């Protein structure tokens, strides 16, 4: 069963390209976000295209949230949100500017509402289990910073609200800027998988949506595996003779310093006096995967991952480097937690 904490943004202008990708998520109540008030989406066939898209999503059991404004009602010639939702088989409406929320809450609707999280700071949020969705930010340098994001989420969670946010993709980014559609600016050029882990694990998001058009199979596979077992996988290219380190569950030693991951299980190599010849004793830049060589005596064979830069040491071999787009994963690995090394390009 697909984990409903992850979903996809779908755009009527790109739906024909997105549909083959979505086929694998049919009949699983997969969350979908779409916007019904983007002016750049409007064409002569816009209304029919939206109806056809929503009909397909409904027939295939997707859970659909639509971003709406008063202009949406005008464009679809509907008198109320209730009739619009019924016509398009919508499960949830994200209310943008222009609606009187007090009046809406007095009426009864056979659907749920989502509110714009980014406009709530210092406003009084009622105790409820409503959804609060952050915006995505197409223009570089305009995404939310960590302090603002954290303050909003704290306020929402204190009132039992549920938080939602976006990650940027890696395969096909949405125009016109093609610079990714993340909520957090720090996420813009980071691995989609690392963004998703960060939002769910560190920021406790209830739902995460891919904001862009498509995501690579590799990144999606890493996301789905994390949602299934909550195990962080660190993509890294290791030399062939060390491929036995792949797909093994390792534990971060509970006494690891803040800038270094010490692999608890690798001590068995050291205790056995594993013969590791000195090789590649380079500067240990952030993200380096290292193995102590025989010059480190009884520590020979110990594996570590650096979370900061360390100088070269003739006793320490650099056996691989985690690329920068995945460094965010290191921030999410705490002492005592388990993780796994996987090949960077193909598991």
mmCIF file of C-alpha atoms in Angstrom:
data_model
loop_
_atom_site.group_PDB
_atom_site.id
_atom_site.type_symbol
_atom_site.label_atom_id
_atom_site.label_comp_id
_atom_site.label_asym_id
_atom_site.label_seq_id
_atom_site.Cartn_x
_atom_site.Cartn_y
_atom_site.Cartn_z
ATOM 1 C CA UNK A 1 0.000 0.000 0.000
ATOM 2 C CA UNK A 2 1.358 3.423 -0.956
ATOM 3 C CA UNK A 3 2.257 5.681 1.980
ATOM 4 C CA UNK A 4 -0.141 8.629 1.944
ATOM 5 C CA UNK A 5 2.411 10.934 3.537
ATOM 6 C CA UNK A 6 3.935 11.484 0.072
ATOM 7 C CA UNK A 7 2.171 12.804 -2.992
ATOM 8 C CA UNK A 8 2.557 14.570 -6.317
ATOM 9 C CA UNK A 9 1.659 17.949 -7.773
ATOM 10 C CA UNK A 10 -0.208 17.543 -11.064
ATOM 11 C CA UNK A 11 -0.683 20.349 -13.577
ATOM 12 C CA UNK A 12 -3.302 20.342 -16.303
ATOM 13 C CA UNK A 13 -0.758 21.687 -18.813
ATOM 14 C CA UNK A 14 1.604 18.779 -18.079
ATOM 15 C CA UNK A 15 -0.909 16.054 -17.261
ATOM 16 C CA UNK A 16 -0.416 14.076 -20.480
ATOM 17 C CA UNK A 17 3.310 13.818 -19.669
ATOM 18 C CA UNK A 18 2.665 13.020 -16.004
ATOM 19 C CA UNK A 19 -0.030 10.413 -16.552
ATOM 20 C CA UNK A 20 2.295 7.484 -17.483
ATOM 21 C CA UNK A 21 4.284 8.134 -14.303
ATOM 22 C CA UNK A 22 1.096 8.226 -12.217
ATOM 23 C CA UNK A 23 -0.126 4.870 -13.562
ATOM 24 C CA UNK A 24 1.933 3.006 -10.953
ATOM 25 C CA UNK A 25 0.119 4.840 -8.135
ATOM 26 C CA UNK A 26 -3.454 4.093 -9.187
ATOM 27 C CA UNK A 27 -6.005 2.725 -6.723
ATOM 28 C CA UNK A 28 -3.906 3.504 -3.657
ATOM 29 C CA UNK A 29 -5.519 6.768 -2.516
ATOM 30 C CA UNK A 30 -2.289 8.531 -3.495
ATOM 31 C CA UNK A 31 -2.356 12.267 -2.604
ATOM 32 C CA UNK A 32 -2.457 14.679 -5.516
ATOM 33 C CA UNK A 33 -2.162 18.458 -5.394
ATOM 34 C CA UNK A 34 -3.300 20.654 -8.268
ATOM 35 C CA UNK A 35 -3.843 24.377 -8.661
ATOM 36 C CA UNK A 36 -6.959 25.743 -10.345
ATOM 37 C CA UNK A 37 -5.998 29.399 -10.449
ATOM 38 C CA UNK A 38 -2.700 29.566 -12.307
ATOM 39 C CA UNK A 39 -3.184 32.010 -15.165
ATOM 40 C CA UNK A 40 -0.400 30.459 -17.236
ATOM 41 C CA UNK A 41 -2.356 27.179 -17.318
ATOM 42 C CA UNK A 42 -5.426 28.684 -18.987
ATOM 43 C CA UNK A 43 -6.030 27.774 -22.633
ATOM 44 C CA UNK A 44 -9.142 27.567 -24.832
ATOM 45 C CA UNK A 45 -9.671 23.965 -23.710
ATOM 46 C CA UNK A 46 -8.753 24.620 -20.058
ATOM 47 C CA UNK A 47 -12.137 23.766 -18.482
ATOM 48 C CA UNK A 48 -12.499 20.494 -20.362
ATOM 49 C CA UNK A 49 -8.861 19.580 -19.744
ATOM 50 C CA UNK A 50 -9.314 20.080 -15.997
ATOM 51 C CA UNK A 51 -12.529 18.036 -16.005
ATOM 52 C CA UNK A 52 -10.846 15.192 -17.908
ATOM 53 C CA UNK A 53 -7.824 15.248 -15.600
ATOM 54 C CA UNK A 54 -9.946 15.181 -12.444
ATOM 55 C CA UNK A 55 -12.186 12.464 -13.865
ATOM 56 C CA UNK A 56 -9.171 10.229 -14.530
ATOM 57 C CA UNK A 57 -7.776 10.871 -11.043
ATOM 58 C CA UNK A 58 -11.156 10.104 -9.485
ATOM 59 C CA UNK A 59 -11.670 6.914 -11.496
ATOM 60 C CA UNK A 60 -8.260 5.694 -10.401
ATOM 61 C CA UNK A 61 -8.774 6.430 -6.702
ATOM 62 C CA UNK A 62 -6.369 9.322 -6.164
ATOM 63 C CA UNK A 63 -6.962 11.701 -3.243
ATOM 64 C CA UNK A 64 -7.162 15.143 -4.838
ATOM 65 C CA UNK A 65 -6.511 18.506 -3.221
ATOM 66 C CA UNK A 66 -7.096 21.578 -5.390
ATOM 67 C CA UNK A 67 -5.819 25.098 -4.778
ATOM 68 C CA UNK A 68 -8.759 27.442 -5.435
ATOM 69 C CA UNK A 69 -9.593 31.139 -5.327
ATOM 70 C CA UNK A 70 -12.769 33.148 -6.050
ATOM 71 C CA UNK A 71 -11.470 33.413 -9.628
ATOM 72 C CA UNK A 72 -11.716 29.619 -9.874
ATOM 73 C CA UNK A 73 -15.453 29.747 -9.169
ATOM 74 C CA UNK A 74 -15.874 32.485 -11.759
ATOM 75 C CA UNK A 75 -13.854 30.616 -14.368
ATOM 76 C CA UNK A 76 -15.824 27.384 -13.880
ATOM 77 C CA UNK A 77 -19.118 29.295 -13.552
ATOM 78 C CA UNK A 78 -19.945 27.693 -10.223
ATOM 79 C CA UNK A 79 -21.835 29.366 -7.388
ATOM 80 C CA UNK A 80 -20.125 27.583 -4.510
ATOM 81 C CA UNK A 81 -17.097 25.552 -3.503
ATOM 82 C CA UNK A 82 -19.396 22.618 -2.789
ATOM 83 C CA UNK A 83 -20.695 22.407 -6.358
ATOM 84 C CA UNK A 84 -17.189 22.878 -7.771
ATOM 85 C CA UNK A 85 -15.822 20.076 -5.584
ATOM 86 C CA UNK A 86 -18.669 17.764 -6.590
ATOM 87 C CA UNK A 87 -18.226 18.498 -10.284
ATOM 88 C CA UNK A 88 -14.460 17.826 -10.211
ATOM 89 C CA UNK A 89 -14.511 14.985 -7.618
ATOM 90 C CA UNK A 90 -12.263 16.917 -5.244
ATOM 91 C CA UNK A 91 -11.503 15.560 -1.770
ATOM 92 C CA UNK A 92 -9.907 18.682 -0.331
ATOM 93 C CA UNK A 93 -9.802 22.385 -1.150
ATOM 94 C CA UNK A 94 -6.792 24.555 -0.398
ATOM 95 C CA UNK A 95 -8.209 28.003 0.097
ATOM 96 C CA UNK A 96 -6.168 30.815 -1.322
ATOM 97 C CA UNK A 97 -6.819 34.539 -0.905
ATOM 98 C CA UNK A 98 -10.334 35.963 -1.120
ATOM 99 C CA UNK A 99 -12.409 33.604 1.014
ATOM 100 C CA UNK A 100 -14.079 34.420 4.330
ATOM 101 C CA UNK A 101 -12.885 31.506 6.427
ATOM 102 C CA UNK A 102 -15.278 32.331 9.267
ATOM 103 C CA UNK A 103 -18.275 32.028 6.964
ATOM 104 C CA UNK A 104 -16.986 28.878 5.300
ATOM 105 C CA UNK A 105 -16.612 27.113 8.645
ATOM 106 C CA UNK A 106 -20.292 27.748 9.385
ATOM 107 C CA UNK A 107 -21.337 25.716 6.346
ATOM 108 C CA UNK A 108 -21.224 21.958 5.996
ATOM 109 C CA UNK A 109 -19.115 20.460 3.250
ATOM 110 C CA UNK A 110 -18.535 16.844 2.338
ATOM 111 C CA UNK A 111 -14.796 17.460 2.027
ATOM 112 C CA UNK A 112 -11.875 18.795 4.022
ATOM 113 C CA UNK A 113 -10.094 22.141 3.792
ATOM 114 C CA UNK A 114 -6.450 23.101 3.686
ATOM 115 C CA UNK A 115 -5.235 26.564 4.659
ATOM 116 C CA UNK A 116 -2.226 28.531 3.510
ATOM 117 C CA UNK A 117 0.344 28.015 6.259
ATOM 118 C CA UNK A 118 2.561 30.882 5.145
ATOM 119 C CA UNK A 119 0.012 33.550 6.087
ATOM 120 C CA UNK A 120 -0.616 32.339 9.631
ATOM 121 C CA UNK A 121 2.243 33.670 11.729
ATOM 122 C CA UNK A 122 0.912 35.641 14.704
ATOM 123 C CA UNK A 123 -2.676 34.858 13.720
ATOM 124 C CA UNK A 124 -4.986 32.960 16.040
ATOM 125 C CA UNK A 125 -5.340 29.369 14.805
ATOM 126 C CA UNK A 126 -8.307 27.463 16.147
ATOM 127 C CA UNK A 127 -7.805 24.020 17.664
ATOM 128 C CA UNK A 128 -8.453 21.642 14.766
ATOM 129 C CA UNK A 129 -7.032 18.812 12.710
ATOM 130 C CA UNK A 130 -7.143 20.830 9.501
ATOM 131 C CA UNK A 131 -4.313 20.769 6.978
ATOM 132 C CA UNK A 132 -1.954 23.729 6.653
ATOM 133 C CA UNK A 133 0.063 23.723 3.454
ATOM 134 C CA UNK A 134 3.159 25.809 2.830
ATOM 135 C CA UNK A 135 3.677 27.386 -0.578
ATOM 136 C CA UNK A 136 6.317 26.371 -3.073
ATOM 137 C CA UNK A 137 8.677 29.038 -4.409
ATOM 138 C CA UNK A 138 9.651 28.957 -8.115
ATOM 139 C CA UNK A 139 12.016 31.935 -7.897
ATOM 140 C CA UNK A 140 15.451 31.200 -6.404
ATOM 141 C CA UNK A 141 16.252 32.989 -3.119
ATOM 142 C CA UNK A 142 12.566 33.373 -2.149
ATOM 143 C CA UNK A 143 11.912 30.039 -0.397
ATOM 144 C CA UNK A 144 11.284 29.963 3.325
ATOM 145 C CA UNK A 145 14.163 29.972 5.774
ATOM 146 C CA UNK A 146 14.415 27.461 8.594
ATOM 147 C CA UNK A 147 13.515 29.858 11.439
ATOM 148 C CA UNK A 148 10.290 31.097 9.816
ATOM 149 C CA UNK A 149 9.325 27.571 8.734
ATOM 150 C CA UNK A 150 9.919 26.185 12.220
ATOM 151 C CA UNK A 151 7.945 28.973 13.909
ATOM 152 C CA UNK A 152 4.932 28.388 11.654
ATOM 153 C CA UNK A 153 4.987 24.640 12.161
ATOM 154 C CA UNK A 154 5.252 24.985 15.928
ATOM 155 C CA UNK A 155 2.194 27.232 15.979
ATOM 156 C CA UNK A 156 0.209 24.827 13.797
ATOM 157 C CA UNK A 157 1.195 21.687 15.711
ATOM 158 C CA UNK A 158 0.318 23.291 19.047
ATOM 159 C CA UNK A 159 -3.261 23.590 17.746
ATOM 160 C CA UNK A 160 -3.308 19.981 16.454
ATOM 161 C CA UNK A 161 -3.073 21.059 12.814
ATOM 162 C CA UNK A 162 -1.363 18.956 10.153
ATOM 163 C CA UNK A 163 1.507 20.407 8.120
ATOM 164 C CA UNK A 164 2.238 19.941 4.412
ATOM 165 C CA UNK A 165 5.154 21.145 2.275
ATOM 166 C CA UNK A 166 6.809 20.717 -1.124
ATOM 167 C CA UNK A 167 10.093 19.353 -2.421
ATOM 168 C CA UNK A 168 11.722 20.093 -5.774
ATOM 169 C CA UNK A 169 12.249 17.376 -8.378
ATOM 170 C CA UNK A 170 15.270 16.225 -10.346
ATOM 171 C CA UNK A 171 13.983 14.892 -13.673
ATOM 172 C CA UNK A 172 11.612 17.476 -15.131
ATOM 173 C CA UNK A 173 11.231 20.811 -13.382
ATOM 174 C CA UNK A 174 8.251 23.055 -13.979
ATOM 175 C CA UNK A 175 8.592 26.225 -16.032
ATOM 176 C CA UNK A 176 8.869 28.998 -16.692
ATOM 177 C CA UNK A 177 11.985 29.189 -14.471
ATOM 178 C CA UNK A 178 12.831 25.456 -14.174
ATOM 179 C CA UNK A 179 14.620 26.096 -10.851
ATOM 180 C CA UNK A 180 12.635 23.651 -8.709
ATOM 181 C CA UNK A 181 9.540 24.129 -6.566
ATOM 182 C CA UNK A 182 10.589 23.641 -2.926
ATOM 183 C CA UNK A 183 9.103 25.172 0.197
ATOM 184 C CA UNK A 184 12.506 25.651 1.858
ATOM 185 C CA UNK A 185 15.139 27.628 -0.024
ATOM 186 C CA UNK A 186 17.885 25.412 1.412
ATOM 187 C CA UNK A 187 16.272 22.456 -0.373
ATOM 188 C CA UNK A 188 16.222 23.921 -3.895
ATOM 189 C CA UNK A 189 19.173 22.035 -5.398
ATOM 190 C CA UNK A 190 19.291 19.114 -2.979
ATOM 191 C CA UNK A 191 18.362 15.495 -3.754
ATOM 192 C CA UNK A 192 14.535 15.080 -3.677
ATOM 193 C CA UNK A 193 15.015 12.054 -1.440
ATOM 194 C CA UNK A 194 17.139 14.037 1.028
ATOM 195 C CA UNK A 195 14.553 16.853 1.010
ATOM 196 C CA UNK A 196 11.753 14.403 1.771
ATOM 197 C CA UNK A 197 13.647 12.751 4.629
ATOM 198 C CA UNK A 198 14.461 16.184 6.063
ATOM 199 C CA UNK A 199 10.836 17.376 5.970
ATOM 200 C CA UNK A 200 9.434 14.193 7.497
ATOM 201 C CA UNK A 201 12.152 13.362 10.027
ATOM 202 C CA UNK A 202 13.468 16.735 11.170
ATOM 203 C CA UNK A 203 10.423 18.943 10.585
ATOM 204 C CA UNK A 204 7.698 16.336 11.249
ATOM 205 C CA UNK A 205 5.660 17.137 8.120
ATOM 206 C CA UNK A 206 2.440 15.140 7.832
ATOM 207 C CA UNK A 207 2.494 15.173 4.024
ATOM 208 C CA UNK A 208 5.161 15.996 1.470
ATOM 209 C CA UNK A 209 4.394 16.727 -2.187
ATOM 210 C CA UNK A 210 6.705 16.721 -5.178
ATOM 211 C CA UNK A 211 6.190 20.218 -6.594
ATOM 212 C CA UNK A 212 7.829 19.607 -9.962
ATOM 213 C CA UNK A 213 6.641 17.604 -12.966
ATOM 214 C CA UNK A 214 8.678 14.415 -12.595
ATOM 215 C CA UNK A 215 11.160 12.683 -10.325
ATOM 216 C CA UNK A 216 13.737 10.062 -11.329
ATOM 217 C CA UNK A 217 13.032 6.416 -10.572
ATOM 218 C CA UNK A 218 16.174 6.277 -8.431
ATOM 219 C CA UNK A 219 15.129 9.145 -6.149
ATOM 220 C CA UNK A 220 11.537 7.935 -5.945
ATOM 221 C CA UNK A 221 12.689 4.443 -5.017
ATOM 222 C CA UNK A 222 14.795 5.845 -2.173
ATOM 223 C CA UNK A 223 11.801 7.883 -0.934
ATOM 224 C CA UNK A 224 9.427 4.911 -1.033
ATOM 225 C CA UNK A 225 11.902 2.694 0.809
ATOM 226 C CA UNK A 226 12.370 5.328 3.502
ATOM 227 C CA UNK A 227 8.597 5.677 3.925
ATOM 228 C CA UNK A 228 8.373 1.910 4.283
ATOM 229 C CA UNK A 229 11.106 1.295 6.875
ATOM 230 C CA UNK A 230 12.340 4.766 8.019
ATOM 231 C CA UNK A 231 15.906 3.661 7.323
ATOM 232 C CA UNK A 232 18.184 6.337 5.870
ATOM 233 C CA UNK A 233 20.167 5.085 2.876
ATOM 234 C CA UNK A 234 23.410 6.901 2.084
ATOM 235 C CA UNK A 235 24.220 6.810 -1.654
ATOM 236 C CA UNK A 236 27.966 6.466 -2.229
ATOM 237 C CA UNK A 237 30.292 4.879 -4.771
ATOM 238 C CA UNK A 238 32.566 2.348 -3.051
ATOM 239 C CA UNK A 239 35.404 0.390 -4.671
ATOM 240 C CA UNK A 240 34.385 -3.050 -5.893
ATOM 241 C CA UNK A 241 36.295 -4.875 -3.150
ATOM 242 C CA UNK A 242 34.195 -3.043 -0.552
ATOM 243 C CA UNK A 243 30.769 -3.666 -2.118
ATOM 244 C CA UNK A 244 30.058 -6.015 0.775
ATOM 245 C CA UNK A 245 29.325 -2.849 2.775
ATOM 246 C CA UNK A 246 26.246 -2.144 0.629
ATOM 247 C CA UNK A 247 22.762 -3.020 1.932
ATOM 248 C CA UNK A 248 23.997 -3.900 5.423
ATOM 249 C CA UNK A 249 22.279 -2.282 8.398
ATOM 250 C CA UNK A 250 24.795 -0.220 10.330
ATOM 251 C CA UNK A 251 24.369 1.733 13.556
ATOM 252 C CA UNK A 252 25.719 5.168 14.444
ATOM 253 C CA UNK A 253 27.662 4.700 17.666
ATOM 254 C CA UNK A 254 25.838 6.400 20.540
ATOM 255 C CA UNK A 255 29.023 8.224 21.542
ATOM 256 C CA UNK A 256 29.807 9.594 18.077
ATOM 257 C CA UNK A 257 30.886 13.264 18.085
ATOM 258 C CA UNK A 258 28.620 15.774 16.346
ATOM 259 C CA UNK A 259 30.818 16.009 13.245
ATOM 260 C CA UNK A 260 31.507 12.308 12.765
ATOM 261 C CA UNK A 261 29.503 9.130 12.283
ATOM 262 C CA UNK A 262 31.302 6.162 13.834
ATOM 263 C CA UNK A 263 29.935 2.871 12.549
ATOM 264 C CA UNK A 264 29.306 0.626 15.526
ATOM 265 C CA UNK A 265 29.393 -2.684 13.661
ATOM 266 C CA UNK A 266 32.737 -1.916 11.998
ATOM 267 C CA UNK A 267 34.473 -2.466 15.338
ATOM 268 C CA UNK A 268 34.226 -6.184 14.622
ATOM 269 C CA UNK A 269 36.617 -5.640 11.712
ATOM 270 C CA UNK A 270 39.021 -3.822 13.991
ATOM 271 C CA UNK A 271 38.850 -6.411 16.739
ATOM 272 C CA UNK A 272 39.554 -9.149 14.236
ATOM 273 C CA UNK A 273 42.668 -7.247 13.177
ATOM 274 C CA UNK A 274 41.412 -6.830 9.622
ATOM 275 C CA UNK A 275 44.331 -6.183 7.280
ATOM 276 C CA UNK A 276 43.683 -2.867 5.531
ATOM 277 C CA UNK A 277 46.598 -1.467 3.582
ATOM 278 C CA UNK A 278 47.069 2.318 3.413
ATOM 279 C CA UNK A 279 45.425 3.711 0.273
ATOM 280 C CA UNK A 280 43.808 6.981 -0.747
ATOM 281 C CA UNK A 281 44.766 8.717 2.495
ATOM 282 C CA UNK A 282 43.320 12.028 1.313
ATOM 283 C CA UNK A 283 41.813 15.062 2.996
ATOM 284 C CA UNK A 284 38.523 13.922 4.503
ATOM 285 C CA UNK A 285 36.056 16.447 3.156
ATOM 286 C CA UNK A 286 32.498 16.495 4.486
ATOM 287 C CA UNK A 287 30.671 13.366 3.345
ATOM 288 C CA UNK A 288 33.788 11.195 3.154
ATOM 289 C CA UNK A 289 33.356 7.522 3.968
ATOM 290 C CA UNK A 290 36.572 6.289 5.549
ATOM 291 C CA UNK A 291 38.160 3.090 6.790
ATOM 292 C CA UNK A 292 41.083 3.053 9.203
ATOM 293 C CA UNK A 293 44.071 1.215 7.782
ATOM 294 C CA UNK A 294 46.670 -1.017 9.465
ATOM 295 C CA UNK A 295 48.633 1.999 10.682
ATOM 296 C CA UNK A 296 45.795 2.597 13.166
ATOM 297 C CA UNK A 297 46.635 -0.708 14.884
ATOM 298 C CA UNK A 298 43.569 -2.204 16.582
ATOM 299 C CA UNK A 299 41.262 0.352 14.935
ATOM 300 C CA UNK A 300 42.089 -1.045 11.494
ATOM 301 C CA UNK A 301 38.825 -1.652 9.630
ATOM 302 C CA UNK A 302 36.736 0.936 11.499
ATOM 303 C CA UNK A 303 34.365 2.780 9.153
ATOM 304 C CA UNK A 304 33.362 6.411 9.641
ATOM 305 C CA UNK A 305 31.454 9.108 7.759
ATOM 306 C CA UNK A 306 32.562 12.711 8.162
ATOM 307 C CA UNK A 307 29.928 15.401 8.793
ATOM 308 C CA UNK A 308 32.581 18.130 8.562
ATOM 309 C CA UNK A 309 35.978 18.558 6.905
ATOM 310 C CA UNK A 310 38.898 16.688 8.477
ATOM 311 C CA UNK A 311 42.578 16.808 7.450
ATOM 312 C CA UNK A 312 44.280 13.928 5.689
ATOM 313 C CA UNK A 313 45.680 11.223 7.951
ATOM 314 C CA UNK A 314 48.040 8.510 6.755
ATOM 315 C CA UNK A 315 46.162 6.075 9.019
ATOM 316 C CA UNK A 316 42.754 6.700 7.385
ATOM 317 C CA UNK A 317 41.698 5.610 3.878
ATOM 318 C CA UNK A 318 38.993 7.553 2.046
ATOM 319 C CA UNK A 319 36.901 4.792 0.443
ATOM 320 C CA UNK A 320 34.114 6.948 -0.969
ATOM 321 C CA UNK A 321 32.444 10.349 -0.856
ATOM 322 C CA UNK A 322 28.770 11.105 -0.440
ATOM 323 C CA UNK A 323 27.968 13.804 -3.001
ATOM 324 C CA UNK A 324 26.803 17.204 -1.819
ATOM 325 C CA UNK A 325 23.109 16.821 -2.810
ATOM 326 C CA UNK A 326 22.900 14.058 -0.170
ATOM 327 C CA UNK A 327 24.752 15.812 2.672
ATOM 328 C CA UNK A 328 21.416 16.819 4.202
ATOM 329 C CA UNK A 329 20.917 13.147 5.096
ATOM 330 C CA UNK A 330 23.892 13.356 7.468
ATOM 331 C CA UNK A 331 22.087 16.053 9.430
ATOM 332 C CA UNK A 332 19.209 13.627 9.905
ATOM 333 C CA UNK A 333 21.277 10.698 11.199
ATOM 334 C CA UNK A 334 21.366 10.747 14.997
ATOM 335 C CA UNK A 335 23.482 8.723 17.386
ATOM 336 C CA UNK A 336 22.058 5.263 17.959
ATOM 337 C CA UNK A 337 20.104 5.216 14.676
ATOM 338 C CA UNK A 338 20.575 2.743 11.858
ATOM 339 C CA UNK A 339 21.434 3.446 8.224
ATOM 340 C CA UNK A 340 22.599 1.710 5.068
ATOM 341 C CA UNK A 341 25.087 2.388 2.264
ATOM 342 C CA UNK A 342 23.677 2.050 -1.282
ATOM 343 C CA UNK A 343 25.258 2.545 -4.696
ATOM 344 C CA UNK A 344 24.831 6.137 -5.817
ATOM 345 C CA UNK A 345 23.485 5.463 -9.295
ATOM 346 C CA UNK A 346 21.797 2.085 -9.084
ATOM 347 C CA UNK A 347 20.749 -0.020 -6.142
#
